[in-house]
Structures are given as structure tokens and as C-alpha cells.
mmCIF file of C-alpha atoms in Angstrom:
data_model
loop_
_atom_site.group_PDB
_atom_site.id
_atom_site.type_symbol
_atom_site.label_atom_id
_atom_site.label_comp_id
_atom_site.label_asym_id
_atom_site.label_seq_id
_atom_site.Cartn_x
_atom_site.Cartn_y
_atom_site.Cartn_z
ATOM 1 C CA MET A 14 -0.115 0.061 0.080
ATOM 2 C CA ASN A 15 1.460 3.355 -0.936
ATOM 3 C CA ILE A 16 0.934 5.622 2.104
ATOM 4 C CA PHE A 17 3.155 8.160 0.847
ATOM 5 C CA LEU A 18 0.773 8.798 -1.901
ATOM 6 C CA LEU A 19 -2.224 8.419 0.204
ATOM 7 C CA GLU A 20 -0.704 11.061 2.792
ATOM 8 C CA LEU A 21 0.175 13.657 -0.037
ATOM 9 C CA ARG A 22 -3.458 13.513 -1.179
ATOM 10 C CA ASN A 23 -4.640 13.862 2.369
ATOM 11 C CA MET A 24 -2.621 16.844 2.923
ATOM 12 C CA ARG A 25 -2.806 18.519 -0.428
ATOM 13 C CA LYS A 26 -5.436 20.815 0.257
ATOM 14 C CA SER A 27 -4.226 22.352 3.440
ATOM 15 C CA ALA A 28 -0.738 22.562 2.204
ATOM 16 C CA LEU A 29 -1.669 24.084 -1.232
ATOM 17 C CA THR A 30 -3.899 26.753 0.404
ATOM 18 C CA GLY A 31 -1.020 27.663 2.810
ATOM 19 C CA THR A 32 1.446 27.684 0.349
ATOM 20 C CA LEU A 33 -0.475 29.814 -2.265
ATOM 21 C CA ALA A 34 -1.581 32.311 0.814
ATOM 22 C CA ILE A 35 2.198 32.878 1.815
ATOM 23 C CA SER A 36 3.341 33.226 -1.684
ATOM 24 C CA GLY A 37 0.604 35.951 -2.228
ATOM 25 C CA VAL A 38 2.024 37.678 0.727
ATOM 26 C CA ILE A 39 5.578 37.512 -0.535
ATOM 27 C CA VAL A 40 4.268 39.010 -4.044
ATOM 28 C CA VAL A 41 2.422 41.753 -2.376
ATOM 29 C CA ILE A 42 5.354 42.645 -0.243
ATOM 30 C CA LEU A 43 7.743 42.689 -2.981
ATOM 31 C CA ALA A 44 5.258 44.691 -4.996
ATOM 32 C CA PHE A 45 5.563 47.583 -2.528
ATOM 33 C CA PHE A 46 9.140 47.792 -2.828
ATOM 34 C CA PRO A 47 9.283 50.311 -5.535
ATOM 35 C CA ALA A 48 7.455 52.543 -3.086
ATOM 36 C CA MET A 49 10.299 52.385 -0.810
ATOM 37 C CA GLN A 50 12.562 54.406 -3.249
ATOM 38 C CA SER A 51 10.581 57.585 -2.687
ATOM 39 C CA GLU A 52 12.250 60.197 -0.320
ATOM 40 C CA SER A 53 9.114 60.532 1.703
ATOM 41 C CA MET A 54 8.891 56.715 2.614
ATOM 42 C CA GLN A 55 12.508 56.581 3.362
ATOM 43 C CA GLU A 56 12.187 59.434 5.828
ATOM 44 C CA LEU A 57 9.233 57.728 7.408
ATOM 45 C CA ALA A 58 10.832 54.471 7.814
ATOM 46 C CA GLY A 59 14.143 56.115 9.098
ATOM 47 C CA ALA A 60 12.306 58.175 11.553
ATOM 48 C CA LYS A 61 10.088 55.236 13.039
ATOM 49 C CA LEU A 62 13.241 53.105 13.384
ATOM 50 C CA GLU A 63 15.339 55.779 15.110
ATOM 51 C CA GLY A 64 12.590 56.186 17.668
ATOM 52 C CA MET A 65 13.027 52.536 18.832
ATOM 53 C CA ASP A 66 14.961 50.963 21.479
ATOM 54 C CA GLU A 67 18.494 49.702 20.133
ATOM 55 C CA GLY A 68 17.731 46.348 21.915
ATOM 56 C CA LEU A 69 14.478 45.846 20.341
ATOM 57 C CA LEU A 70 15.876 46.675 16.856
ATOM 58 C CA GLN A 71 18.472 44.060 17.357
ATOM 59 C CA ALA A 72 15.712 41.558 18.413
ATOM 60 C CA MET A 73 14.032 42.259 15.192
ATOM 61 C CA GLY A 74 17.208 41.711 13.389
ATOM 62 C CA LEU A 75 17.447 45.574 12.323
ATOM 63 C CA SER A 76 20.679 46.412 14.117
ATOM 64 C CA THR A 77 22.414 47.672 10.850
ATOM 65 C CA MET A 78 19.752 47.049 8.170
ATOM 66 C CA LEU A 79 18.210 50.508 8.230
ATOM 67 C CA ASP A 80 18.176 51.248 4.635
ATOM 68 C CA PHE A 81 14.774 49.830 3.217
ATOM 69 C CA THR A 82 15.697 51.208 -0.366
ATOM 70 C CA VAL A 83 17.982 47.975 -0.629
ATOM 71 C CA ILE A 84 15.982 45.098 -1.399
ATOM 72 C CA THR A 85 17.769 42.659 0.826
ATOM 73 C CA ASN A 86 17.095 45.066 3.797
ATOM 74 C CA PHE A 87 13.435 45.541 2.906
ATOM 75 C CA PHE A 88 12.682 41.780 2.194
ATOM 76 C CA GLY A 89 14.900 40.535 4.818
ATOM 77 C CA TYR A 90 12.795 42.569 7.289
ATOM 78 C CA ALA A 91 9.682 41.253 6.093
ATOM 79 C CA ILE A 92 10.689 37.709 5.759
ATOM 80 C CA GLN A 93 11.499 37.326 9.500
ATOM 81 C CA TYR A 94 7.691 37.606 10.054
ATOM 82 C CA ILE A 95 6.513 35.569 6.962
ATOM 83 C CA THR A 96 8.793 32.948 8.410
ATOM 84 C CA LEU A 97 6.537 32.847 11.320
ATOM 85 C CA ALA A 98 3.673 31.751 9.215
ATOM 86 C CA ILE A 99 5.612 29.457 7.304
ATOM 87 C CA MET A 100 6.713 27.561 10.509
ATOM 88 C CA VAL A 101 3.059 27.499 11.775
ATOM 89 C CA LEU A 102 2.174 25.733 8.672
ATOM 90 C CA PHE A 103 4.818 23.296 8.769
ATOM 91 C CA VAL A 104 4.267 22.558 12.382
ATOM 92 C CA GLN A 105 0.585 22.299 12.099
ATOM 93 C CA GLN A 106 1.109 19.607 9.549
ATOM 94 C CA ALA A 107 3.701 17.854 11.439
ATOM 95 C CA VAL A 108 1.642 17.660 14.668
ATOM 96 C CA ALA A 109 -1.263 16.351 12.615
ATOM 97 C CA LEU A 110 0.862 13.954 10.953
ATOM 98 C CA PHE A 111 0.165 10.828 13.264
ATOM 99 C CA ILE A 112 -2.700 11.911 15.481
ATOM 100 C CA LYS A 113 -5.329 12.870 12.848
ATOM 101 C CA GLU A 114 -5.932 9.363 11.759
ATOM 102 C CA GLU A 115 -6.177 8.208 15.249
ATOM 103 C CA THR A 116 -8.757 10.980 16.265
ATOM 104 C CA ASP A 117 -10.782 10.312 12.807
ATOM 105 C CA GLY A 118 -10.641 6.624 13.572
ATOM 106 C CA THR A 119 -8.975 5.842 9.953
ATOM 107 C CA ILE A 120 -5.822 4.505 11.762
ATOM 108 C CA GLU A 121 -7.595 0.882 11.724
ATOM 109 C CA TYR A 122 -7.816 0.998 7.983
ATOM 110 C CA LEU A 123 -4.082 1.416 7.632
ATOM 111 C CA CYS A 124 -3.145 -1.059 10.333
ATOM 112 C CA ALA A 125 -5.496 -3.644 8.833
ATOM 113 C CA LYS A 126 -3.417 -3.524 5.679
ATOM 114 C CA PRO A 127 -0.285 -5.723 5.230
ATOM 115 C CA VAL A 128 1.961 -3.003 6.215
ATOM 116 C CA SER A 129 4.128 -2.369 9.222
ATOM 117 C CA ARG A 130 4.065 0.550 11.819
ATOM 118 C CA ASP A 131 7.664 1.180 10.466
ATOM 119 C CA ASP A 132 6.366 1.570 7.004
ATOM 120 C CA ILE A 133 3.701 3.687 7.954
ATOM 121 C CA ALA A 134 5.786 6.041 10.154
ATOM 122 C CA ALA A 135 8.611 6.218 7.258
ATOM 123 C CA GLN A 136 6.170 6.776 4.455
ATOM 124 C CA LYS A 137 4.410 9.588 6.503
ATOM 125 C CA LEU A 138 7.403 11.322 7.395
ATOM 126 C CA LEU A 139 8.609 11.261 3.837
ATOM 127 C CA ALA A 140 5.412 12.616 2.692
ATOM 128 C CA HIS A 141 5.637 15.629 5.102
ATOM 129 C CA LEU A 142 9.232 16.177 4.231
ATOM 130 C CA ALA A 143 8.110 16.470 0.603
ATOM 131 C CA LEU A 144 5.463 18.968 1.125
ATOM 132 C CA VAL A 145 8.081 21.060 3.369
ATOM 133 C CA VAL A 146 10.661 20.889 0.491
ATOM 134 C CA GLY A 147 8.003 21.579 -2.271
ATOM 135 C CA ALA A 148 6.416 24.672 -0.448
ATOM 136 C CA THR A 149 9.952 26.013 0.222
ATOM 137 C CA ALA A 150 10.983 25.624 -3.318
ATOM 138 C CA ALA A 151 7.853 27.526 -4.269
ATOM 139 C CA TYR A 152 8.618 30.362 -1.997
ATOM 140 C CA THR A 153 11.987 30.526 -3.506
ATOM 141 C CA VAL A 154 10.597 30.540 -6.992
ATOM 142 C CA VAL A 155 8.247 33.287 -6.124
ATOM 143 C CA THR A 156 10.891 35.386 -4.513
ATOM 144 C CA VAL A 157 13.443 35.298 -7.254
ATOM 145 C CA ALA A 158 10.722 36.363 -9.747
ATOM 146 C CA GLY A 159 9.730 39.217 -7.553
ATOM 147 C CA TYR A 160 13.381 40.196 -7.134
ATOM 148 C CA LEU A 161 13.690 40.372 -10.843
ATOM 149 C CA ALA A 162 10.470 42.143 -11.455
ATOM 150 C CA VAL A 163 10.967 44.886 -8.719
ATOM 151 C CA SER A 164 15.041 45.268 -8.654
ATOM 152 C CA ASP A 165 18.015 45.296 -10.657
ATOM 153 C CA TYR A 166 19.316 42.030 -9.639
ATOM 154 C CA THR A 167 20.435 39.520 -12.320
ATOM 155 C CA PHE A 168 19.114 36.122 -12.267
ATOM 156 C CA GLY A 169 21.972 34.705 -10.474
ATOM 157 C CA GLN A 170 21.983 37.308 -7.701
ATOM 158 C CA ALA A 171 18.279 36.659 -7.419
ATOM 159 C CA VAL A 172 18.750 33.040 -6.898
ATOM 160 C CA LYS A 173 21.742 33.431 -4.604
ATOM 161 C CA GLU A 174 20.025 35.443 -2.184
ATOM 162 C CA ALA A 175 16.693 33.516 -2.309
ATOM 163 C CA ALA A 176 18.660 30.337 -1.888
ATOM 164 C CA ILE A 177 20.495 31.734 1.323
ATOM 165 C CA ILE A 178 17.219 32.872 2.801
ATOM 166 C CA PHE A 179 15.017 29.910 1.929
ATOM 167 C CA GLY A 180 17.800 27.282 2.636
ATOM 168 C CA GLY A 181 17.812 28.518 6.250
ATOM 169 C CA ILE A 182 14.129 28.615 6.473
ATOM 170 C CA LEU A 183 14.096 24.805 5.165
ATOM 171 C CA PHE A 184 16.615 23.923 7.766
ATOM 172 C CA VAL A 185 14.707 25.449 10.689
ATOM 173 C CA GLY A 186 11.412 24.255 9.100
ATOM 174 C CA ILE A 187 12.595 20.627 9.383
ATOM 175 C CA VAL A 188 13.824 21.109 12.984
ATOM 176 C CA PHE A 189 10.516 22.443 14.148
ATOM 177 C CA SER A 190 8.694 19.645 12.001
ATOM 178 C CA ALA A 191 10.789 17.095 14.035
ATOM 179 C CA VAL A 192 9.525 18.559 17.369
ATOM 180 C CA GLY A 193 5.972 18.640 15.790
ATOM 181 C CA VAL A 194 6.085 14.959 14.777
ATOM 182 C CA LEU A 195 7.099 14.058 18.288
ATOM 183 C CA ALA A 196 4.250 16.124 19.612
ATOM 184 C CA SER A 197 2.089 14.308 17.315
ATOM 185 C CA THR A 198 2.690 10.849 19.038
ATOM 186 C CA LEU A 199 2.029 12.417 22.405
ATOM 187 C CA VAL A 200 -1.052 14.485 22.113
ATOM 188 C CA LYS A 201 -4.391 12.737 22.768
ATOM 189 C CA SER A 202 -6.483 14.300 20.149
ATOM 190 C CA SER A 203 -6.263 16.378 16.712
ATOM 191 C CA ARG A 204 -8.184 18.978 18.441
ATOM 192 C CA GLY A 205 -4.849 19.995 20.277
ATOM 193 C CA VAL A 206 -2.987 20.488 17.182
ATOM 194 C CA SER A 207 -3.433 24.352 17.055
ATOM 195 C CA GLY A 208 -2.549 25.065 20.557
ATOM 196 C CA VAL A 209 0.652 22.865 20.292
ATOM 197 C CA THR A 210 1.627 24.582 17.010
ATOM 198 C CA VAL A 211 1.211 28.209 18.250
ATOM 199 C CA GLY A 212 2.951 27.559 21.522
ATOM 200 C CA LEU A 213 5.834 25.902 19.876
ATOM 201 C CA VAL A 214 6.544 28.501 17.099
ATOM 202 C CA PHE A 215 5.500 31.654 18.944
ATOM 203 C CA GLY A 216 7.197 30.356 22.169
ATOM 204 C CA THR A 217 10.401 29.798 20.848
ATOM 205 C CA PHE A 218 10.083 33.127 18.939
ATOM 206 C CA ILE A 219 9.580 34.787 22.268
ATOM 207 C CA LEU A 220 12.459 33.023 23.694
ATOM 208 C CA GLY A 221 14.669 34.521 20.818
ATOM 209 C CA ILE A 222 13.528 37.974 21.763
ATOM 210 C CA LEU A 223 14.221 37.673 25.345
ATOM 211 C CA SER A 224 17.803 36.191 24.616
ATOM 212 C CA VAL A 225 18.651 39.502 22.674
ATOM 213 C CA VAL A 226 16.700 42.017 25.089
ATOM 214 C CA ILE A 227 18.062 40.596 28.330
ATOM 215 C CA PRO A 228 21.630 39.934 28.048
ATOM 216 C CA LYS A 229 21.472 37.336 31.043
ATOM 217 C CA LEU A 230 19.125 35.152 29.127
ATOM 218 C CA ASP A 231 21.538 34.949 26.162
ATOM 219 C CA PHE A 232 21.388 31.056 26.352
ATOM 220 C CA LEU A 233 17.835 31.122 25.108
ATOM 221 C CA LYS A 234 18.967 31.734 21.776
ATOM 222 C CA TRP A 235 19.767 28.093 21.388
ATOM 223 C CA LEU A 236 15.975 27.231 22.039
ATOM 224 C CA SER A 237 15.016 29.811 19.207
ATOM 225 C CA PRO A 238 15.738 28.210 15.939
ATOM 226 C CA MET A 239 14.155 31.493 14.437
ATOM 227 C CA ASP A 240 16.916 33.398 15.944
ATOM 228 C CA TRP A 241 19.389 31.406 13.756
ATOM 229 C CA ILE A 242 17.818 32.740 10.600
ATOM 230 C CA LYS A 243 17.374 36.294 11.066
ATOM 231 C CA THR A 244 18.060 37.703 7.590
ATOM 232 C CA GLU A 245 21.198 40.039 8.709
ATOM 233 C CA LYS A 246 22.765 37.113 10.320
ATOM 234 C CA LEU A 247 22.067 34.748 7.740
ATOM 235 C CA ILE A 248 23.373 36.813 4.965
ATOM 236 C CA ASN A 249 26.380 38.123 6.785
ATOM 237 C CA GLU A 250 27.245 34.923 8.694
ATOM 238 C CA GLY A 251 24.927 32.164 7.760
ATOM 239 C CA ILE A 252 24.026 29.246 10.051
ATOM 240 C CA LEU A 253 26.879 28.780 12.796
ATOM 241 C CA PRO A 254 28.407 25.382 12.906
ATOM 242 C CA GLU A 255 27.082 25.031 16.472
ATOM 243 C CA GLU A 256 23.486 25.869 15.339
ATOM 244 C CA TRP A 257 23.926 23.184 12.560
ATOM 245 C CA ILE A 258 24.979 20.737 15.286
ATOM 246 C CA VAL A 259 22.151 21.713 17.682
ATOM 247 C CA GLY A 260 19.495 21.472 14.823
ATOM 248 C CA ALA A 261 20.724 18.315 13.642
ATOM 249 C CA ALA A 262 20.575 16.946 17.187
ATOM 250 C CA VAL A 263 16.977 18.242 17.473
ATOM 251 C CA ILE A 264 15.955 16.496 14.131
ATOM 252 C CA LEU A 265 17.758 13.175 15.013
ATOM 253 C CA CYS A 266 16.292 13.112 18.635
ATOM 254 C CA GLY A 267 12.751 14.195 17.643
ATOM 255 C CA VAL A 268 12.275 11.852 14.765
ATOM 256 C CA GLY A 269 13.901 8.935 16.717
ATOM 257 C CA ALA A 270 11.715 9.544 19.760
ATOM 258 C CA ALA A 271 8.481 9.899 17.745
ATOM 259 C CA TRP A 272 9.396 6.541 15.722
ATOM 260 C CA LEU A 273 9.981 4.702 19.077
ATOM 261 C CA ARG A 274 6.844 6.069 20.655
ATOM 262 C CA TYR A 275 4.661 5.225 17.619
ATOM 263 C CA ARG A 276 5.850 1.708 17.521
ATOM 264 C CA ARG A 277 4.769 1.217 21.076
ATOM 265 C CA LYS A 278 1.844 3.565 21.112
ATOM 266 C CA ASP A 279 -1.712 1.709 21.913
ATOM 267 C CA LEU A 280 -3.542 2.574 18.557
ATOM 268 C CA LEU A 281 -6.788 1.193 19.921
ATOM 269 C CA ILE A 282 -7.141 -1.401 17.285
#
């Protein structure tokens, strides 16, 4: 039984809707970029930013990126908040991955087929990964097209910058997904998916802000993957080696623990 294709078919509507909505937001934001070239908009943006606390600016990834007439700065600021929506979409799908069929009662149908739990888990995980990669690729294509339409970037420059930004987003998306998949084996019902999703994404985002605003809480940045991919840092430094290590550890531990939990879980059949 091809559970991979079945899972893609089951998730395609929500995944497509979310991907189109976020792609639309990216298009609208990039379409607004030419307006930032006007002197009045530059003065307005500069005045607003200059009046903000330095610690808050740093938490928002704007410690040095103040010239919004440069598309990297403009889109880099906006994408940080778009990334929140992207992570919510990925985590929601991950948390629902195993628990949805248990709640709906369709898990009995799957387990009645000549397929092991390991096969079910592996194909479901691969289906989710395919959706994450596919969505990220779509955002990358939309962004490259937008860069070419509203800026003087060459195709190569646009691809390079979009690859850096969305490569980081893909990595962090997989990190979040690993935790979401583990949560999927722990929650009692699919009705708890939204609460877990919001708590995980926005909770870690707030931890990242606290790590910047309160120096004594600097260690919290390791609990905030969103902090690893702030555009200014991503463009200038990339994801640091220790962040790769922590992220990879979370992925391996999250998926491994979820797999073991799923194998032993009472699926009520």
C-alpha cells in the first residue's frame, strides 16, 4: 500500500492553500518595494526606526539594516515575519501527521493492511518532508521572480540571495517539524494541534527576543531556531556550525523519539 501518496493526497488541500497564501503575501510585499524608493517613505521608515530602542531593533534583526531602499534589507525585514507563518504551517502539518488518523478512526484501516508500523511512519515522514521541501521551493521561485520584477538584480544574484534565505528556512522548518512530529505521538487528539503549534512556534520566537533584550538570558537563543535565521545574520554569517549541530541533534532526537513512541503506542485497534 502506497501510504506516501495517500498522505500527500490527504494533506494536499491544506498544504496548497497555505503555500498559495504565503506566496501571495511575498508577492504583495515585493510589489511594495518600488514605493520605498521615494524620499518621503525613506524618511518615514528612518524616523520610525530611529525612535525604537536599540535592543528591540536588534531583536527584530535590524541592528544595522536600516536602508529599506536596498531590497535585501526591505525583504529581509519582512521575511522574518513571513517565516513565522511558514513555520506555523509546517508545524501544524507535522503535529497532525500521526494523531489525525487516530482521532478520525482511520488508523484501523491502515493497520488492517499488510504494512508495518515502521512502513507507516517512514512513508508519512517522507510525505511531510516532501511537502516542506515543495513549499520552500515554491517560495524561492516566487521570491526570485519578485526580485527580478522590482529590482535590478540579475537572475544569478536573485537565486543566490533567495537560496540563502530559504535554505535557512528549510533547515529550521525541518527542525520544527521534528519537534512537531514528536508532539503528534504525544497529544491525545487532533483538536490539540493548533494549541501545540502556536505554543511551539511563538513560544520559541519569544525566547529568541528575550535572549537579545535581556543579556543574562542569552543562552535562550539555542532554544529559538528562528533566531538562527534572522536575515541580517543569515546573509553575513550564515547558520553557525554550532547551530547546525544543535538543529541536527533536535531532528535526530525528535524523529527517533517519535518513531519509538509510535511503534509502542496503543492505537486502539
